[in-house]
Tab-separated table of C-alpha atoms in Angstrom:
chain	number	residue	atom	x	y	z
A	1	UNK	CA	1.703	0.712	-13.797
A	2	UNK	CA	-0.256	-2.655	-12.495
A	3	UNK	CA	-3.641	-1.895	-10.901
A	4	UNK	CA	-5.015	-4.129	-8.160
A	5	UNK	CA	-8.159	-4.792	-6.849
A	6	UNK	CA	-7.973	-6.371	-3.355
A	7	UNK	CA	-11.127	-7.106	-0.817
A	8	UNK	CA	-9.744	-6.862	2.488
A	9	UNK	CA	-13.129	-7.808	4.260
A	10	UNK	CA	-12.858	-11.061	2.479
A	11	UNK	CA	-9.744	-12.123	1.618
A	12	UNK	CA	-7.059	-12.615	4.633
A	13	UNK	CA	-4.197	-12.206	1.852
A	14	UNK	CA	-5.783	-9.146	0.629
A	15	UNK	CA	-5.827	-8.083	4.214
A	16	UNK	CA	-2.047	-8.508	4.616
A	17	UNK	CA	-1.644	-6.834	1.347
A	18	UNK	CA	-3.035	-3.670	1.577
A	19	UNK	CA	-1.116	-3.067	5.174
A	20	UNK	CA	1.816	-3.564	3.539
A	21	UNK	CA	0.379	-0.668	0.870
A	22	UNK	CA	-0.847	1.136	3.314
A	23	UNK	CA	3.234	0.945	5.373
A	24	UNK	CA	4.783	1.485	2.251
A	25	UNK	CA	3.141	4.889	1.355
A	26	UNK	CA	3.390	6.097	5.508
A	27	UNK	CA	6.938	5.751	5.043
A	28	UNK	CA	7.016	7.780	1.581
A	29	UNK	CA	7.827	5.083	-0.592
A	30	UNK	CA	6.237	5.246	-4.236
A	31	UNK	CA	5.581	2.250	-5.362
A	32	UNK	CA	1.541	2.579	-4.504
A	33	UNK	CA	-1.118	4.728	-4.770
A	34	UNK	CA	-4.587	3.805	-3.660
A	35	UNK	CA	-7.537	5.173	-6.205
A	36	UNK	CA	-10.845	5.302	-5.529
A	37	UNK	CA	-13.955	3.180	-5.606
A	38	UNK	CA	-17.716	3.892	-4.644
A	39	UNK	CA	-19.706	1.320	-4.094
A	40	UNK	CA	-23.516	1.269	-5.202
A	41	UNK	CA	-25.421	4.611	-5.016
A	42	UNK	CA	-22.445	6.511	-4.049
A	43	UNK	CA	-21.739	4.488	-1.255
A	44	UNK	CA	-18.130	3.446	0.379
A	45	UNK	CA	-16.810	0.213	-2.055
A	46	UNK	CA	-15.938	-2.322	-0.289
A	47	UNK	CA	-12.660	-3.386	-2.193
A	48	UNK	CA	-10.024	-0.883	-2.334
A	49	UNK	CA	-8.453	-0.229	-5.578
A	50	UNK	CA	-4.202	0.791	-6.277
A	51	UNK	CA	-2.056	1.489	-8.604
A	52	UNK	CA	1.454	0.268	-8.296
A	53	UNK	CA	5.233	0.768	-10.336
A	54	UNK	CA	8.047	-0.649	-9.169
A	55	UNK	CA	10.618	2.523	-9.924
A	56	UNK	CA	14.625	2.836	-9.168
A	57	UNK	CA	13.083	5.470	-6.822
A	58	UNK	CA	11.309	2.651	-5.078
A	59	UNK	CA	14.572	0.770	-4.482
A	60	UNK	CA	16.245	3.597	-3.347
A	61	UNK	CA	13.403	4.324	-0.489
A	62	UNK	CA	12.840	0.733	0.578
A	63	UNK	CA	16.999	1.372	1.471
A	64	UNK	CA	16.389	4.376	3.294
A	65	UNK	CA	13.448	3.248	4.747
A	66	UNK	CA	15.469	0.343	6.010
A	67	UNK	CA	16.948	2.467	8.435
A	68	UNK	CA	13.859	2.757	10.307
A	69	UNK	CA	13.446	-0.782	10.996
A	70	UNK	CA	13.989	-4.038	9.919
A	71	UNK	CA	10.374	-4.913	8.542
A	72	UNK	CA	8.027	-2.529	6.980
A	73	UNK	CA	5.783	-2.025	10.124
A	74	UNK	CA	8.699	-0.586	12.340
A	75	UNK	CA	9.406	1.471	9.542
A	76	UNK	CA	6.265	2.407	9.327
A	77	UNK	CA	6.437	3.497	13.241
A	78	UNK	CA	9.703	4.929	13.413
A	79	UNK	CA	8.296	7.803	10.905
């Protein structure tokens, strides 16, 4: 597994990123899995932390998943 740090509030490519994270697990593919962060005190971070493996599984999903739509957000809505 890779771990990745992104900063949505910051970064416009870390923005796009963690949509597509955020599609990918809505339409039950595992390739991500978000962890958490706390920020100082306890607070919400303000990056957003995940964990990601590229499995045959994953493959397999982005397939079915295909069937859905063409791109990952009207996969994502056809859930």
């Amino acid at each position: 597994p890779r771990d990745l740090r992104l900063d949505p509030s910051r970064s416009t490519l870390d923005q796009r990123r963690e949509l597509l994270l955020r599609r990918l697990t809505v339409c039950g593919i595992p390739y991500a899995q978000e962890q958490g962060v706390t920020g100082a005190a306890g607070s919400e971070g303000l990056t957003t932390r995940w964990q990601v493996r590229w499995t045959p599984a994953t493959a397999a999903m982005l397939t079915a998943a295909g069937a859905r739509g063409v791109t990952p957000a009207q996969a994502a809505e056809g859930v």
